[in-house]
Short mmCIF file of C-alpha atoms in Angstrom, two decimals:
data_model
loop_
_atom_site.label_atom_id
_atom_site.label_comp_id
_atom_site.label_asym_id
_atom_site.label_seq_id
_atom_site.Cartn_x
_atom_site.Cartn_y
_atom_site.Cartn_z
CA UNK F 1 98.90 132.63 19.39
CA UNK F 2 98.96 134.14 22.87
CA UNK F 3 98.45 132.81 26.36
CA UNK F 4 94.96 133.12 27.75
CA UNK F 5 93.54 133.43 31.21
CA UNK F 6 93.59 130.25 33.29
CA UNK F 7 90.38 128.30 33.64
CA UNK F 8 89.12 126.38 36.63
CA UNK F 9 88.93 122.62 37.02
CA UNK F 10 85.39 122.30 35.74
CA UNK F 11 82.99 119.79 37.23
CA UNK F 12 79.72 119.33 39.04
CA UNK F 13 80.59 122.01 41.58
CA UNK F 14 79.80 124.54 38.85
CA UNK F 15 76.51 123.00 37.73
CA UNK F 16 73.12 124.64 38.19
CA UNK F 17 70.67 123.85 40.98
CA UNK F 18 68.60 121.43 38.91
CA UNK F 19 71.66 119.31 38.14
CA UNK F 20 72.68 119.57 41.81
CA UNK F 21 69.33 118.10 42.86
CA UNK F 22 69.78 115.30 40.33
CA UNK F 23 73.18 114.51 41.77
CA UNK F 24 71.74 114.60 45.28
CA UNK F 25 69.13 112.03 44.30
CA UNK F 26 71.86 109.86 42.77
CA UNK F 27 73.90 109.96 45.95
CA UNK F 28 70.83 109.10 48.04
CA UNK F 29 70.11 106.16 45.72
CA UNK F 30 73.72 104.98 45.99
CA UNK F 31 73.59 105.19 49.77
CA UNK F 32 70.38 103.17 49.91
CA UNK F 33 71.76 100.58 47.49
CA UNK F 34 75.04 100.19 49.37
CA UNK F 35 73.26 100.02 52.71
CA UNK F 36 71.23 97.17 51.32
CA UNK F 37 74.39 95.23 50.44
CA UNK F 38 74.25 95.76 46.68
CA UNK F 39 77.68 95.89 45.00
CA UNK F 40 77.54 98.59 42.34
CA UNK F 41 79.63 98.75 39.16
CA UNK F 42 82.84 100.78 39.29
CA UNK F 43 81.33 103.50 37.09
CA UNK F 44 78.41 103.97 39.48
CA UNK F 45 80.61 104.01 42.56
CA UNK F 46 82.79 106.82 41.16
CA UNK F 47 80.40 109.49 39.93
CA UNK F 48 83.05 112.22 39.94
CA UNK F 49 86.57 111.00 39.17
CA UNK F 50 89.75 112.42 40.65
CA UNK F 51 90.51 114.30 37.42
CA UNK F 52 87.68 116.15 35.68
CA UNK F 53 88.78 118.98 33.41
CA UNK F 54 86.71 121.18 31.15
CA UNK F 55 87.84 124.33 29.34
CA UNK F 56 85.47 127.17 30.31
CA UNK F 57 87.02 129.87 28.10
CA UNK F 58 84.27 129.68 25.49
CA UNK F 59 81.57 127.43 26.93
CA UNK F 60 80.47 126.89 30.49
CA UNK F 61 80.41 124.75 32.56
CA UNK F 62 83.16 123.14 30.43
CA UNK F 63 83.97 121.80 26.97
CA UNK F 64 87.12 119.81 26.10
CA UNK F 65 87.60 116.84 23.80
CA UNK F 66 90.31 114.59 22.31
CA UNK F 67 92.99 114.54 25.06
CA UNK F 68 96.70 113.95 24.49
CA UNK F 69 99.33 114.26 27.24
CA UNK F 70 103.13 114.51 27.20
CA UNK F 71 105.84 115.09 29.78
CA UNK F 72 107.98 118.04 28.68
CA UNK F 73 110.57 120.13 30.51
CA UNK F 74 109.50 119.12 33.98
CA UNK F 75 105.74 119.38 33.61
CA UNK F 76 102.81 117.62 32.03
CA UNK F 77 101.15 119.24 29.02
CA UNK F 78 97.63 118.40 27.93
CA UNK F 79 96.55 119.16 24.36
CA UNK F 80 92.84 118.99 23.57
CA UNK F 81 90.17 120.13 21.13
CA UNK F 82 87.99 123.12 22.02
CA UNK F 83 85.39 125.09 20.01
CA UNK F 84 86.52 128.73 19.86
CA UNK F 85 83.59 130.33 18.08
CA UNK F 86 81.30 130.01 15.07
CA UNK F 87 81.57 130.99 11.43
CA UNK F 88 79.00 132.94 9.41
CA UNK F 89 76.94 129.78 8.89
CA UNK F 90 76.84 128.94 12.59
CA UNK F 91 79.31 126.07 12.32
CA UNK F 92 81.83 125.60 15.12
CA UNK F 93 85.40 126.79 14.57
CA UNK F 94 87.69 124.46 16.50
CA UNK F 95 91.15 125.00 17.92
CA UNK F 96 93.53 123.30 20.32
CA UNK F 97 93.78 124.17 24.00
CA UNK F 98 96.93 123.65 26.08
CA UNK F 99 96.97 123.02 29.83
CA UNK F 100 99.71 122.21 32.33
CA UNK F 101 99.75 120.05 35.44
CA UNK F 102 102.23 119.01 38.15
CA UNK F 103 100.38 115.79 38.97
CA UNK F 104 98.13 114.62 36.05
CA UNK F 105 95.08 115.58 38.13
CA UNK F 106 94.92 119.36 38.48
CA UNK F 107 95.16 121.26 35.21
CA UNK F 108 95.53 124.95 34.36
CA UNK F 109 95.02 126.29 30.87
CA UNK F 110 98.10 128.14 29.61
CA UNK F 111 97.68 128.56 25.88
CA UNK F 112 95.91 127.87 22.61
CA UNK F 113 96.68 126.93 19.06
CA UNK F 114 94.24 128.80 16.82
CA UNK F 115 93.60 128.50 13.08
CA UNK F 116 96.05 130.71 11.18
CA UNK F 117 96.84 128.98 7.87
CA UNK F 118 94.41 128.99 4.96
CA UNK F 119 94.10 125.18 4.98
CA UNK F 120 92.94 125.25 8.61
CA UNK F 121 90.75 128.38 8.50
CA UNK F 122 87.63 126.34 9.27
CA UNK F 123 89.32 124.82 12.32
CA UNK F 124 91.86 122.36 13.63
CA UNK F 125 91.52 119.72 16.32
CA UNK F 126 92.31 116.18 17.55
CA UNK F 127 95.93 116.80 18.60
CA UNK F 128 98.60 114.12 19.01
CA UNK F 129 102.03 115.08 20.33
CA UNK F 130 105.47 113.56 20.74
CA UNK F 131 108.80 114.84 22.05
CA UNK F 132 111.89 114.48 19.85
CA UNK F 133 115.28 116.21 20.14
CA UNK F 134 114.00 118.68 22.72
CA UNK F 135 111.01 119.82 20.67
CA UNK F 136 107.30 119.07 20.75
CA UNK F 137 105.88 117.82 17.47
CA UNK F 138 102.13 118.07 17.21
CA UNK F 139 99.96 116.33 14.63
CA UNK F 140 96.40 117.51 14.12
CA UNK F 141 93.57 117.42 11.64
CA UNK F 142 91.88 120.16 9.68
CA UNK F 143 88.20 120.51 10.47
CA UNK F 144 85.02 121.26 8.57
CA UNK F 145 86.14 120.17 5.10
CA UNK F 146 84.36 116.83 4.94
CA UNK F 147 86.14 114.40 2.64
CA UNK F 148 89.06 116.83 2.25
CA UNK F 149 90.09 116.95 5.92
CA UNK F 150 93.72 115.89 6.34
CA UNK F 151 96.59 115.57 8.83
CA UNK F 152 98.93 118.48 9.55
CA UNK F 153 102.12 118.91 11.57
CA UNK F 154 103.77 121.69 13.59
CA UNK F 155 106.78 121.95 15.90
CA UNK F 156 107.56 123.92 19.07
CA UNK F 157 110.53 124.51 21.33
CA UNK F 158 108.37 125.37 24.36
CA UNK F 159 105.23 123.30 23.79
CA UNK F 160 103.13 126.46 23.46
CA UNK F 161 104.12 128.34 20.29
CA UNK F 162 104.10 126.23 17.13
CA UNK F 163 105.54 126.66 13.65
CA UNK F 164 103.53 124.96 10.91
CA UNK F 165 105.15 122.48 8.56
CA UNK F 166 105.63 124.13 5.17
CA UNK F 167 104.34 120.98 3.42
CA UNK F 168 101.01 120.89 5.30
CA UNK F 169 98.75 119.03 5.02
CA UNK F 170 101.31 116.26 5.43
CA UNK F 171 98.99 113.30 4.85
CA UNK F 172 95.76 112.31 3.21
CA UNK F 173 95.01 108.70 2.16
CA UNK F 174 94.56 107.74 -1.46
CA UNK F 175 91.03 107.43 -2.81
CA UNK F 176 90.14 103.75 -2.90
CA UNK F 177 87.22 101.37 -2.70
CA UNK F 178 87.37 101.60 1.11
CA UNK F 179 88.52 105.20 1.78
CA UNK F 180 87.03 108.51 0.63
CA UNK F 181 90.44 110.19 0.99
CA UNK F 182 89.78 111.82 4.37
CA UNK F 183 92.18 111.56 7.34
CA UNK F 184 91.46 112.57 10.96
CA UNK F 185 92.54 111.55 14.50
CA UNK F 186 96.26 111.14 13.84
CA UNK F 187 98.46 109.09 16.17
CA UNK F 188 102.20 109.03 15.37
CA UNK F 189 104.32 106.40 17.10
CA UNK F 190 107.90 105.19 16.58
CA UNK F 191 108.17 101.40 16.25
CA UNK F 192 110.83 99.19 14.64
CA UNK F 193 112.91 102.19 13.60
CA UNK F 194 110.17 103.96 11.68
CA UNK F 195 107.23 106.20 12.42
CA UNK F 196 103.70 104.89 12.05
CA UNK F 197 100.94 107.40 11.40
CA UNK F 198 97.57 105.92 12.33
CA UNK F 199 94.47 107.74 11.15
CA UNK F 200 90.72 107.38 10.86
CA UNK F 201 88.98 107.65 7.52
CA UNK F 202 85.46 107.22 6.13
CA UNK F 203 84.40 104.71 3.54
CA UNK F 204 83.26 105.89 0.09
CA UNK F 205 79.66 106.23 1.31
CA UNK F 206 80.91 108.53 4.10
CA UNK F 207 79.11 106.35 6.64
CA UNK F 208 81.64 103.95 8.16
CA UNK F 209 84.66 105.23 10.09
CA UNK F 210 87.72 102.93 10.08
CA UNK F 211 91.47 102.99 10.54
CA UNK F 212 94.43 103.14 8.16
CA UNK F 213 98.19 103.61 8.54
CA UNK F 214 101.17 105.26 6.82
CA UNK F 215 104.89 105.02 7.62
CA UNK F 216 107.95 107.28 7.43
CA UNK F 217 111.64 106.58 8.13
CA UNK F 218 113.12 107.27 11.57
CA UNK F 219 115.08 110.19 10.09
CA UNK F 220 111.95 111.94 8.84
CA UNK F 221 111.20 115.61 9.45
CA UNK F 222 107.53 114.60 9.06
CA UNK F 223 107.16 116.33 5.69
CA UNK F 224 104.50 115.20 3.27
CA UNK F 225 106.90 113.44 0.91
CA UNK F 226 108.14 111.11 3.66
CA UNK F 227 104.82 109.42 4.35
CA UNK F 228 103.84 106.27 2.50
CA UNK F 229 100.46 104.69 3.01
CA UNK F 230 100.70 100.96 3.71
CA UNK F 231 98.19 98.14 4.16
CA UNK F 232 96.31 99.72 1.27
CA UNK F 233 94.11 96.72 0.46
CA UNK F 234 91.69 97.65 3.24
CA UNK F 235 91.35 99.18 6.70
CA UNK F 236 93.59 97.86 9.47
CA UNK F 237 90.60 97.93 11.83
CA UNK F 238 86.93 98.49 11.06
CA UNK F 239 83.74 98.27 13.16
CA UNK F 240 82.59 94.67 13.45
CA UNK F 241 81.27 94.24 16.99
CA UNK F 242 77.76 95.40 17.97
CA UNK F 243 79.02 98.00 20.46
CA UNK F 244 81.33 99.52 17.81
CA UNK F 245 78.36 100.62 15.71
CA UNK F 246 79.54 102.27 12.49
CA UNK F 247 82.76 103.76 13.76
CA UNK F 248 86.29 103.01 14.92
CA UNK F 249 88.44 106.10 15.45
CA UNK F 250 90.94 107.84 17.75
CA UNK F 251 93.68 105.16 17.87
CA UNK F 252 96.26 105.55 20.65
CA UNK F 253 99.35 103.35 20.81
CA UNK F 254 101.71 102.01 23.47
CA UNK F 255 104.45 99.40 23.12
CA UNK F 256 104.55 96.40 25.44
CA UNK F 257 107.57 94.17 24.86
CA UNK F 258 107.76 93.46 21.14
CA UNK F 259 104.09 94.25 20.53
CA UNK F 260 101.94 97.34 20.11
CA UNK F 261 98.71 97.78 22.03
CA UNK F 262 96.08 100.10 20.58
CA UNK F 263 93.29 101.76 22.51
CA UNK F 264 90.56 102.93 20.16
CA UNK F 265 87.11 104.54 20.25
CA UNK F 266 84.21 102.39 19.09
CA UNK F 267 80.92 103.95 17.83
CA UNK F 268 80.24 107.59 17.09
CA UNK F 269 79.95 110.17 19.87
CA UNK F 270 77.29 109.43 22.50
CA UNK F 271 75.96 106.26 20.82
CA UNK F 272 77.60 105.69 23.40
CA UNK F 273 81.22 105.76 22.32
CA UNK F 274 83.36 103.35 24.37
CA UNK F 275 87.00 102.25 24.36
CA UNK F 276 88.28 99.01 22.85
CA UNK F 277 91.73 97.45 22.79
CA UNK F 278 93.72 95.57 20.11
CA UNK F 279 97.30 94.35 19.63
CA UNK F 280 99.80 93.92 16.80
CA UNK F 281 103.30 92.52 16.34
CA UNK F 282 104.04 94.47 13.14
CA UNK F 283 101.95 97.64 13.46
CA UNK F 284 99.91 96.67 10.40
CA UNK F 285 97.81 93.67 11.35
CA UNK F 286 95.62 94.09 14.42
CA UNK F 287 93.63 91.69 16.56
CA UNK F 288 91.13 92.65 19.24
CA UNK F 289 92.20 91.62 22.71
CA UNK F 290 88.61 91.22 23.93
CA UNK F 291 85.14 91.35 22.36
CA UNK F 292 83.63 93.78 24.88
CA UNK F 293 84.66 97.37 25.57
CA UNK F 294 87.75 97.84 27.70
CA UNK F 295 86.34 101.05 29.16
CA UNK F 296 82.56 101.46 29.10
CA UNK F 297 80.39 104.51 29.42
CA UNK F 298 79.24 105.26 32.96
CA UNK F 299 76.08 104.21 34.75
CA UNK F 300 73.05 106.55 34.75
CA UNK F 301 73.81 109.59 36.87
CA UNK F 302 77.58 109.39 36.46
CA UNK F 303 79.61 112.11 34.73
CA UNK F 304 80.27 109.90 31.67
CA UNK F 305 76.84 108.30 31.30
CA UNK F 306 76.66 109.39 27.64
CA UNK F 307 80.08 108.03 26.70
CA UNK F 308 83.68 107.22 27.57
CA UNK F 309 85.48 107.99 24.34
CA UNK F 310 88.49 109.21 22.33
CA UNK F 311 91.21 107.51 24.41
CA UNK F 312 94.84 108.47 24.89
CA UNK F 313 97.22 106.03 26.59
CA UNK F 314 100.03 107.77 28.45
CA UNK F 315 103.19 106.16 29.87
CA UNK F 316 104.63 108.38 32.60
CA UNK F 317 108.34 108.67 33.37
CA UNK F 318 107.51 106.92 36.66
CA UNK F 319 106.60 103.80 34.69
CA UNK F 320 102.89 104.16 35.50
CA UNK F 321 100.28 104.09 32.73
CA UNK F 322 97.17 106.24 32.52
CA UNK F 323 94.24 106.10 30.12
CA UNK F 324 92.90 109.59 29.32
CA UNK F 325 89.47 109.89 27.75
CA UNK F 326 86.53 112.23 27.18
CA UNK F 327 83.02 111.94 28.54
CA UNK F 328 79.75 113.69 29.32
CA UNK F 329 76.28 112.91 30.62
CA UNK F 330 74.19 115.27 28.49
CA UNK F 331 74.67 113.96 24.94
CA UNK F 332 77.44 116.43 24.15
CA UNK F 333 76.20 119.72 25.61
CA UNK F 334 79.33 119.59 27.75
CA UNK F 335 82.55 117.57 27.45
CA UNK F 336 85.07 116.78 30.17
CA UNK F 337 88.42 114.98 30.25
CA UNK F 338 89.54 112.47 32.82
CA UNK F 339 92.03 109.65 33.33
CA UNK F 340 92.16 106.28 34.97
CA UNK F 341 95.26 104.25 35.98
CA UNK F 342 96.10 101.14 33.96
CA UNK F 343 98.08 98.16 35.20
CA UNK F 344 99.31 95.26 33.09
CA UNK F 345 98.93 91.51 33.25
CA UNK F 346 101.81 90.77 30.90
CA UNK F 347 100.77 92.51 27.67
CA UNK F 348 97.10 92.72 28.65
CA UNK F 349 95.92 96.04 30.12
CA UNK F 350 93.82 96.04 33.29
CA UNK F 351 91.68 98.89 34.58
CA UNK F 352 92.87 100.00 38.00
CA UNK F 353 90.30 102.56 39.28
#
C-alpha cells in the first residue's frame, strides 16, 4: 500500500449545473417557506452539513461509505469503504480509504488499504478500528463472496500500513437455522473484560440481514481460535419494525455507565436506510430504545434524501460524542460521509444538530 494524492472535501460545490439549479430551487422554496412562518424539519433546514466528505480518487463527485473514526497519535483518522475499480465481470473491487483531520470536519485522504491477500482478492470493506497498546487494530470484511464473506483483522503501528493476521479470516458464524454462515460489518468493543465482535449475517434464504455476536478474552491477539460465537439460538437483533424493512446491519457500540448503547442501520441501502438505537446490560440481549428511527433520511432536496445509514458512534477525548453516517440523494450514484453531535439525557442519546 502507498499513500495517494489528497482529495478535496467533496460536496455540492462540485456538482454540475443541473444539480446547481435544483439546489437553487430548493433554497428559494426554503426561503419562501420560512418567510411564511413555516418551521421546517431539521433535515430540511440543513441541506449541506458542516462535514461532507467524499473520496474523489476513483469516482467523482465523491464516493465513500461505512465510516469509522479513531483518535491516534494526535490526529483523527477516518477509515471508510471505497470502490477502487472493477473486475473482468464488471463487479466493483472495494478497498479501504484513510483520511486525516485536525477537527472532525475537514478531511484529507492520506492512504489506502487495497486487496493483497488471496482471501480478499475480490475486495475488502466496512472497516472498524480500535487502538490498543499503541497500535491500530482494524477489522474488516471480505467482499464479493456471498455466503462465504467473513471478518478479517490487521494491525498497524502508524494507522496507515497494515499487517494482516496470519489466521485470517478470523471469524465466520456457524451455519444454523438462522444464519447462512456469512459475516460482514464487524464492530469490536471491549466490555466486562472481554471483546465483543458484533456482525451482520443473512438468514438461510439470504434475504433477511440480522445481527450476531462472538466474544474473545481481554488478552486476545484477535486470532481466529480466540473467538467464540455466543447467543447462538438466534439473532441478537433482527428487523421487526416497518422502517427496518428486511435488514439490520452496521452495529456501532458505545458504553454509557454499566450499559452498552448500539446504533444500527435499519433497511437496505436507499430503501431508505435509517439509524436506530438499542441498549443492553450484558452485550447479548438488546432492547430498542425507541420504535422510530433515531436518525432519519433527509427531506427532499437535502444531501441525504435517499438515506442516512451505516452509523459509527465516536467518543472524542474531549468527552463529546459524534454520530458519523453515510448518505446520498441520488439512490447511490454518489455517497458522502458526515457527522452530527450527540448529547445524552442519562443513557438516552439526543440529536444535537
